[in-house]
C-alpha atoms as a PDB file:
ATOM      1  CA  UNK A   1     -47.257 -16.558 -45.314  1.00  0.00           C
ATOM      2  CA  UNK A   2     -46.362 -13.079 -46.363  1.00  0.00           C
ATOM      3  CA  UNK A   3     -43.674 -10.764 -45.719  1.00  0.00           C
ATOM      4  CA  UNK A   4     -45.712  -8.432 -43.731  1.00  0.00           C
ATOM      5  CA  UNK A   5     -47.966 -10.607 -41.647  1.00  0.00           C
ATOM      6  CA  UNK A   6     -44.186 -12.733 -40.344  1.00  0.00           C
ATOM      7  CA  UNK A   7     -42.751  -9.246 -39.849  1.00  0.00           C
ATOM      8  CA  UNK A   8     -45.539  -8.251 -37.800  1.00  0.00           C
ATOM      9  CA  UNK A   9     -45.732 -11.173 -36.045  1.00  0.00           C
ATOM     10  CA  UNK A  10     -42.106 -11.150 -34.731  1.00  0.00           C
ATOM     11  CA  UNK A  11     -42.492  -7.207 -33.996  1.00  0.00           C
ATOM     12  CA  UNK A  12     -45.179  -8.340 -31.646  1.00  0.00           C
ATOM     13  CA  UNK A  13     -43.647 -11.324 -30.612  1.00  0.00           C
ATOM     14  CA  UNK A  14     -40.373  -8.695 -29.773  1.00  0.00           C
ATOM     15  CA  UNK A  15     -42.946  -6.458 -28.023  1.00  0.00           C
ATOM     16  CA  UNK A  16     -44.013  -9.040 -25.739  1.00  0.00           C
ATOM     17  CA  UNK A  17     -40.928 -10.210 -24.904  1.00  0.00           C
ATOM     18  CA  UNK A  18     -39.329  -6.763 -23.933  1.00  0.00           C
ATOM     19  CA  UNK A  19     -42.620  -5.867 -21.723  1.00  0.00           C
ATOM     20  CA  UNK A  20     -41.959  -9.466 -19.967  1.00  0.00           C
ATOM     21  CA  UNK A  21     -38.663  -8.197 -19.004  1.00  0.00           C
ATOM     22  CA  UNK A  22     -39.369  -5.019 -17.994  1.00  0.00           C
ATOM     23  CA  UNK A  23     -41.273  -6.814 -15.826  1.00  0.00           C
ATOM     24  CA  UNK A  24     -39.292  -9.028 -14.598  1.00  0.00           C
ATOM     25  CA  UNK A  25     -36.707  -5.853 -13.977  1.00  0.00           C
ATOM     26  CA  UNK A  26     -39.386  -3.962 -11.853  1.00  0.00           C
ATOM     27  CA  UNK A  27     -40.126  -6.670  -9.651  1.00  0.00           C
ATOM     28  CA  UNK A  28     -36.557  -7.651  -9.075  1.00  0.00           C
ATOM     29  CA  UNK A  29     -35.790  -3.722  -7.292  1.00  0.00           C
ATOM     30  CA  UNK A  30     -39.123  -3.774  -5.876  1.00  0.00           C
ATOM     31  CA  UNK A  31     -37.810  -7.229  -4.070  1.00  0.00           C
ATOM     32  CA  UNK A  32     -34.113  -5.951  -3.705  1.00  0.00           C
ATOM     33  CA  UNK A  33     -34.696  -3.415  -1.382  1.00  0.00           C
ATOM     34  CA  UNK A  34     -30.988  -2.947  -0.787  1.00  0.00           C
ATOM     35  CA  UNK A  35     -30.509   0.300  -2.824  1.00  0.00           C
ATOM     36  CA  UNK A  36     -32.791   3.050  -3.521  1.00  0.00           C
ATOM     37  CA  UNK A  37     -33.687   3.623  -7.171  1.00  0.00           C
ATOM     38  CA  UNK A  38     -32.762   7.030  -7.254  1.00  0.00           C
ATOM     39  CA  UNK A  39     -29.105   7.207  -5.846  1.00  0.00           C
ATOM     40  CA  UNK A  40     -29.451  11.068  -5.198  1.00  0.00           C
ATOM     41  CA  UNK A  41     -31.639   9.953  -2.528  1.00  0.00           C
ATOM     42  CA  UNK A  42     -28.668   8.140  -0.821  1.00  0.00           C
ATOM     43  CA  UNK A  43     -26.941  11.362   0.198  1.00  0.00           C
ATOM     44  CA  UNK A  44     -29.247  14.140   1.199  1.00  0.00           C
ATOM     45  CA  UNK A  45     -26.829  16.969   0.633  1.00  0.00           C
ATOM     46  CA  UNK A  46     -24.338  17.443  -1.587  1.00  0.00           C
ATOM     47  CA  UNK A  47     -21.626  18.009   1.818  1.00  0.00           C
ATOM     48  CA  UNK A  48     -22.494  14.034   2.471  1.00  0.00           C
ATOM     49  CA  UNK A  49     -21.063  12.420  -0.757  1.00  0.00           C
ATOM     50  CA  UNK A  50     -17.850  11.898  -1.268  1.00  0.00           C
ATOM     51  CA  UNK A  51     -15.503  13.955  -3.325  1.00  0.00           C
ATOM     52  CA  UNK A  52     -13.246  11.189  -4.331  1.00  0.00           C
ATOM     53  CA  UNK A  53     -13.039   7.506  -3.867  1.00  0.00           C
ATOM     54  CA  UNK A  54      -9.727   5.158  -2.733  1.00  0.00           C
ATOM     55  CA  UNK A  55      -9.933   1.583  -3.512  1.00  0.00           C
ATOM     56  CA  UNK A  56      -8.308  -0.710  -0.995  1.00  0.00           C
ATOM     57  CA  UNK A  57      -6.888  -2.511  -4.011  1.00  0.00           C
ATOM     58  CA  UNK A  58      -4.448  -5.500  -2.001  1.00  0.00           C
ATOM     59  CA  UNK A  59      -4.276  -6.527   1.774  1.00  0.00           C
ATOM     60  CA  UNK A  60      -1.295  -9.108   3.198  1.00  0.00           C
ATOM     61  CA  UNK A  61      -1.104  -9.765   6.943  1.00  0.00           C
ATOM     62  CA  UNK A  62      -2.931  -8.564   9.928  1.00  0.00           C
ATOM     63  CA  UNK A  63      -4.463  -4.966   9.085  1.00  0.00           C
ATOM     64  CA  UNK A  64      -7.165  -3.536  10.779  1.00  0.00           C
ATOM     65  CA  UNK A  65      -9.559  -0.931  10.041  1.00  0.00           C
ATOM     66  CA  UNK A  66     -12.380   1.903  11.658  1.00  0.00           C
ATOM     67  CA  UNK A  67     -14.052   3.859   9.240  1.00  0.00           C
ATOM     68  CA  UNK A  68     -14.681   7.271   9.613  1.00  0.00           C
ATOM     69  CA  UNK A  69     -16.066   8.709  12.832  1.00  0.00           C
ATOM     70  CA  UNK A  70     -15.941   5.249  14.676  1.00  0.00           C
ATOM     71  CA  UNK A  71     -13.252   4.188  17.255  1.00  0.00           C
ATOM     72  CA  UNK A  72     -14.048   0.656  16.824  1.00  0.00           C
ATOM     73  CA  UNK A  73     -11.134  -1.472  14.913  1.00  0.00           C
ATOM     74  CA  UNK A  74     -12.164  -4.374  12.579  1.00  0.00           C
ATOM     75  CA  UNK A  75     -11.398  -6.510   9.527  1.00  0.00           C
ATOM     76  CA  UNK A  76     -11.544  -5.131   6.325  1.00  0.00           C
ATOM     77  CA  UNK A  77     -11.934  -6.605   2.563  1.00  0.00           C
ATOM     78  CA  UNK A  78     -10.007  -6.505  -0.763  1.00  0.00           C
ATOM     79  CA  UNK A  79     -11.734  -3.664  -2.814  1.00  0.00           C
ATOM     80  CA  UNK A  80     -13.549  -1.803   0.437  1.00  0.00           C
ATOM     81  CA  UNK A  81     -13.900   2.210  -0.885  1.00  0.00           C
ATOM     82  CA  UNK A  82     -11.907   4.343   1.739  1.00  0.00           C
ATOM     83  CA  UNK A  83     -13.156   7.972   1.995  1.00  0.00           C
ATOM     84  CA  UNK A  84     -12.096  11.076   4.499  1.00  0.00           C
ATOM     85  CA  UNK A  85     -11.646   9.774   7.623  1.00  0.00           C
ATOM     86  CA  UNK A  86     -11.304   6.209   7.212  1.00  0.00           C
ATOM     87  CA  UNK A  87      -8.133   4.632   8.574  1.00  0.00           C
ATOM     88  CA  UNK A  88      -6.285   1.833   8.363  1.00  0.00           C
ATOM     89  CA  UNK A  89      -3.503  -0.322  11.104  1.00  0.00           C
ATOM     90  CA  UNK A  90      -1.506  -2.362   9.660  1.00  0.00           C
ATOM     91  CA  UNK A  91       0.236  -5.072  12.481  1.00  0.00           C
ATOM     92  CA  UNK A  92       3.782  -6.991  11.878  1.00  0.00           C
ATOM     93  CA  UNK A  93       2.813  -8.448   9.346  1.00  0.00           C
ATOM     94  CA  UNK A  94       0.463  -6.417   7.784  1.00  0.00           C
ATOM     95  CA  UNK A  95       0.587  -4.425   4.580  1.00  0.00           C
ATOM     96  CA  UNK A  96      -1.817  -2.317   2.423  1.00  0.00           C
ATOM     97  CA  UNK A  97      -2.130  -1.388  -1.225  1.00  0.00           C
ATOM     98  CA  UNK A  98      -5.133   1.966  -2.034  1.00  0.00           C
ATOM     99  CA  UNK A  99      -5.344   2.841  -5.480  1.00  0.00           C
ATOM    100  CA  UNK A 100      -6.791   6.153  -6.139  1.00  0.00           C
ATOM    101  CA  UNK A 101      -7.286   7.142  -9.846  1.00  0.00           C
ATOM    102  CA  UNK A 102      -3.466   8.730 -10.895  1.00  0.00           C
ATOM    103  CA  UNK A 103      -1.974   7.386  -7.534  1.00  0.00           C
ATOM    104  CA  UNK A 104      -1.375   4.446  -5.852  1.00  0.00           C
ATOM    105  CA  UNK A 105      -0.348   4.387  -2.072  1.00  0.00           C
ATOM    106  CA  UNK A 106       1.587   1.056  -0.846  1.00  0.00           C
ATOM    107  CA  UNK A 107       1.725   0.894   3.313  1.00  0.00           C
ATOM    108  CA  UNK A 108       4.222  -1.180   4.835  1.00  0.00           C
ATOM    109  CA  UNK A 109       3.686  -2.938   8.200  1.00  0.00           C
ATOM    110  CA  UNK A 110       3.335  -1.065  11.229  1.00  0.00           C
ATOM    111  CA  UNK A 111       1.875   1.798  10.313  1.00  0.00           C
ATOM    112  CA  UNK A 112      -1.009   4.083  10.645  1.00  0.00           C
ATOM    113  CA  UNK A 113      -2.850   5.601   8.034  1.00  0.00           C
ATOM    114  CA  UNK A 114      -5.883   7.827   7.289  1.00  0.00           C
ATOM    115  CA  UNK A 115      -7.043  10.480   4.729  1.00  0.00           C
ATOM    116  CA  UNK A 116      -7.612  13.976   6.014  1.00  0.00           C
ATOM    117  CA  UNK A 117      -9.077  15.387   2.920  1.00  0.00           C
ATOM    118  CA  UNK A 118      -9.935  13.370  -0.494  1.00  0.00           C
ATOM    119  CA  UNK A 119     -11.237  15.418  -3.292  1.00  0.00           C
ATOM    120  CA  UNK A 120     -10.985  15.702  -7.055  1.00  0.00           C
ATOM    121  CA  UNK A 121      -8.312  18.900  -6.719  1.00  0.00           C
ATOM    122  CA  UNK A 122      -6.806  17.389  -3.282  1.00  0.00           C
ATOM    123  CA  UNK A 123      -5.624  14.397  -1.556  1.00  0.00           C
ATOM    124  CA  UNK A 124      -4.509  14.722   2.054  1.00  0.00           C
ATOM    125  CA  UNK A 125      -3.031  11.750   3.781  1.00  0.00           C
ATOM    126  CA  UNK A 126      -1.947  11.395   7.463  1.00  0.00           C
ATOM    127  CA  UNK A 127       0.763   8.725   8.034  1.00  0.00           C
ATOM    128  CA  UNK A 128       0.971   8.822  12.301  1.00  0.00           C
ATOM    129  CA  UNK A 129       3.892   6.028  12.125  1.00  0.00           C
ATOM    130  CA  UNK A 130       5.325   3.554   9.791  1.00  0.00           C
ATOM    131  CA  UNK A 131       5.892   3.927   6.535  1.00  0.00           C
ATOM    132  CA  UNK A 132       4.494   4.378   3.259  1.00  0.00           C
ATOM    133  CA  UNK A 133       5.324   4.286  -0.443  1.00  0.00           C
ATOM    134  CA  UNK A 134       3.494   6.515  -3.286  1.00  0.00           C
ATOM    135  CA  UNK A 135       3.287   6.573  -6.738  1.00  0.00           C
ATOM    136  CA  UNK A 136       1.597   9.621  -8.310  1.00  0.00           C
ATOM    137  CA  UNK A 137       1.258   8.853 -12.060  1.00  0.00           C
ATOM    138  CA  UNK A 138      -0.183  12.139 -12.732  1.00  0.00           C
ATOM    139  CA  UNK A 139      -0.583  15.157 -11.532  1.00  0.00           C
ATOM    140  CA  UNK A 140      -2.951  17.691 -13.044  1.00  0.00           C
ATOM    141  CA  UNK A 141      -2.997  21.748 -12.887  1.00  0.00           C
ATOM    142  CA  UNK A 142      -4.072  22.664  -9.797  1.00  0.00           C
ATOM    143  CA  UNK A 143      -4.039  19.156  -8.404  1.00  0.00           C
ATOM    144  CA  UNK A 144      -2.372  18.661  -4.419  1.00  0.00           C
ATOM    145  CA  UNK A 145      -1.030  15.685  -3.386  1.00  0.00           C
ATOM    146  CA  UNK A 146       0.498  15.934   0.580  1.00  0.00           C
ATOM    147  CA  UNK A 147       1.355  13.062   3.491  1.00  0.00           C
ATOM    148  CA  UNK A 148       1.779  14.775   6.722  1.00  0.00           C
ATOM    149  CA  UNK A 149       3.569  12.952   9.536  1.00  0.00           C
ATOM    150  CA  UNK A 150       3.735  14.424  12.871  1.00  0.00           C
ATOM    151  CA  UNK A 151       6.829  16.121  12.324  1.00  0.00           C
ATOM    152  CA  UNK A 152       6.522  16.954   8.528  1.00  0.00           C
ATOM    153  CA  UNK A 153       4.576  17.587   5.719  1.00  0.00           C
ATOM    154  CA  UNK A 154       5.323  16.632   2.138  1.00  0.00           C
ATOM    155  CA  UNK A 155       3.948  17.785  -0.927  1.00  0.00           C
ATOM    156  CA  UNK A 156       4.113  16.208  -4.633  1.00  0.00           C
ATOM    157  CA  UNK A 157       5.023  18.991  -6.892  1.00  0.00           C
ATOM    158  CA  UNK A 158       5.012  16.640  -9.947  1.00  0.00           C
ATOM    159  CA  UNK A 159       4.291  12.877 -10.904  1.00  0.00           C
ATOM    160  CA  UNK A 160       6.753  10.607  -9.238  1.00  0.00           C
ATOM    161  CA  UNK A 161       7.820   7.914  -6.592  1.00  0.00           C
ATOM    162  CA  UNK A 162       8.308   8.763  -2.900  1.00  0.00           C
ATOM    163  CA  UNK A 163       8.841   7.347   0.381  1.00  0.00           C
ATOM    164  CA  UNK A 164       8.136   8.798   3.906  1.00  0.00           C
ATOM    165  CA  UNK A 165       9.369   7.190   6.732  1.00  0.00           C
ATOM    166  CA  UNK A 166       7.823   8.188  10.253  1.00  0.00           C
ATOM    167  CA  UNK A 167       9.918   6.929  13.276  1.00  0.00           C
ATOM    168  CA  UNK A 168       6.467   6.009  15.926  1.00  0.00           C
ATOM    169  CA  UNK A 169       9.294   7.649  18.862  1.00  0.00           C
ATOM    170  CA  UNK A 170       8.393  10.889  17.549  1.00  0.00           C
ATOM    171  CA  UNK A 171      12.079  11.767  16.376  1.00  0.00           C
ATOM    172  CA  UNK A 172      11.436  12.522  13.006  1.00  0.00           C
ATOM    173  CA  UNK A 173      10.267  11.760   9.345  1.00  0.00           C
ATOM    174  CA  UNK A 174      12.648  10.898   6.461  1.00  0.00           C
ATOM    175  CA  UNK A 175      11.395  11.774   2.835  1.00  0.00           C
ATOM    176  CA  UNK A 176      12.621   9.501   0.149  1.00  0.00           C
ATOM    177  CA  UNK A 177      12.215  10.645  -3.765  1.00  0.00           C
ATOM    178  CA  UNK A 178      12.940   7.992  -5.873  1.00  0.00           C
ATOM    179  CA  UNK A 179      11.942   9.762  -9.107  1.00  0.00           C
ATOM    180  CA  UNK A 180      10.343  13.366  -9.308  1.00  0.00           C
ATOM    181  CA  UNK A 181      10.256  15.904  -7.046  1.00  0.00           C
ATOM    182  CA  UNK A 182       8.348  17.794  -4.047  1.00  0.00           C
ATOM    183  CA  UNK A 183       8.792  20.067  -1.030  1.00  0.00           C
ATOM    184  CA  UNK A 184       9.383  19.186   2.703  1.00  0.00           C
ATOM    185  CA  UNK A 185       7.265  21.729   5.108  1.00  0.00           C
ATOM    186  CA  UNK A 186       8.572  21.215   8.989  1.00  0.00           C
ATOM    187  CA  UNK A 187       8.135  23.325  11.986  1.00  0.00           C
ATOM    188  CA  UNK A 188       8.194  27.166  11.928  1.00  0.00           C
ATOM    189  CA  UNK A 189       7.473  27.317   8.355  1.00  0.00           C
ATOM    190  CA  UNK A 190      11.018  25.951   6.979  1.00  0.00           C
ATOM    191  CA  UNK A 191      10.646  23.999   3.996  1.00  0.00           C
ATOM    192  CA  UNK A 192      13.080  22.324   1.899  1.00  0.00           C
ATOM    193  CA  UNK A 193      12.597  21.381  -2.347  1.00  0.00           C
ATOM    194  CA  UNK A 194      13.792  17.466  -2.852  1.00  0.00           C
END
């Protein structure tokens, strides 16, 4: 047999077998009907998608969750995405690890947790009680990293390790920087660098 004629044999042979497979591929979304082919078409406007992405990364304990704009409290999974608005309740027992890109946010048990605002320039989290640890690898130009507590607000002014205690009496809030540095906003606009 010649060079050409087994050449063009397995460049038909080839052609067949990627046609069967696009086949196979077609029919497999046309039965999966779980996820539209176009994922633009998932969020309708641009205001609907999220900005930025956590990733509940670890779970210990009894923690419960309600995502954004529900008031029902459930279970929640290892690797669940966590946008603006969803919150987390972590019992006695219960403790939380969310990684998010240059950051990773540990919560200890008893505490409550949600993200007010979770963008790629800003990433707002709301610690009602408990406590919470954070580890901000990097911080870029520009780039806002704050927990508010109901008595205080802290913001990140560099890549670090901090702590923020909330006492769930009301009292007060303790800030904690292990390594790096930030400033403390309270009531009446008095603020304090740590």
């Amino acid at each position: 047999m010649s060079r050409f004629r087994l050449s063009r044999q397995l460049l038909v042979a080839a052609g067949v077998c990627v046609l069967l497979l696009g086949a196979a591929t077609v029919q497999a979304q046309q039965y999966d009907g779980s996820q539209p082919a176009d994922q633009s078409q998932a969020y309708a406007s641009s205001d609907q998608a999220p900005g930025r992405v956590a990733r509940l990364a670890y779970l210990s304990g009894q923690v419960q969750f309600a995502p954004a704009g529900e008031s029902d409290w459930g279970s929640v999974e290892v690797n669940r995405p966590m946008v603006i608005g969803d919150r987390l309740l972590t019992g006695d027992d219960g403790r939380a690890v969310l990684e998010l890109g240059d950051a990773s946010i540990r919560i200890d048990n008893g505490s409550a947790f949600d993200f007010l605002n979770l963008d790629q320039n800003n990433v707002q989290i709301e610690l009602s009680q408990g406590t919470l640890n954070l580890a901000v690898r990097q911080l870029a130009q520009g780039e806002n990293f704050e927990v508010d507590t109901p008595t205080v607000a802290f913001v990140a002014a560099q890549p670090g390790i901090y702590r923020i205690d909330d006492d769930p009496s009301g009292t007060g809030s303790m800030v904690t920087v292990f390594q790096g540095s930030g400033t403390v906003y309270g009531e009446n606009g008095v603020s304090r660098q740590v």
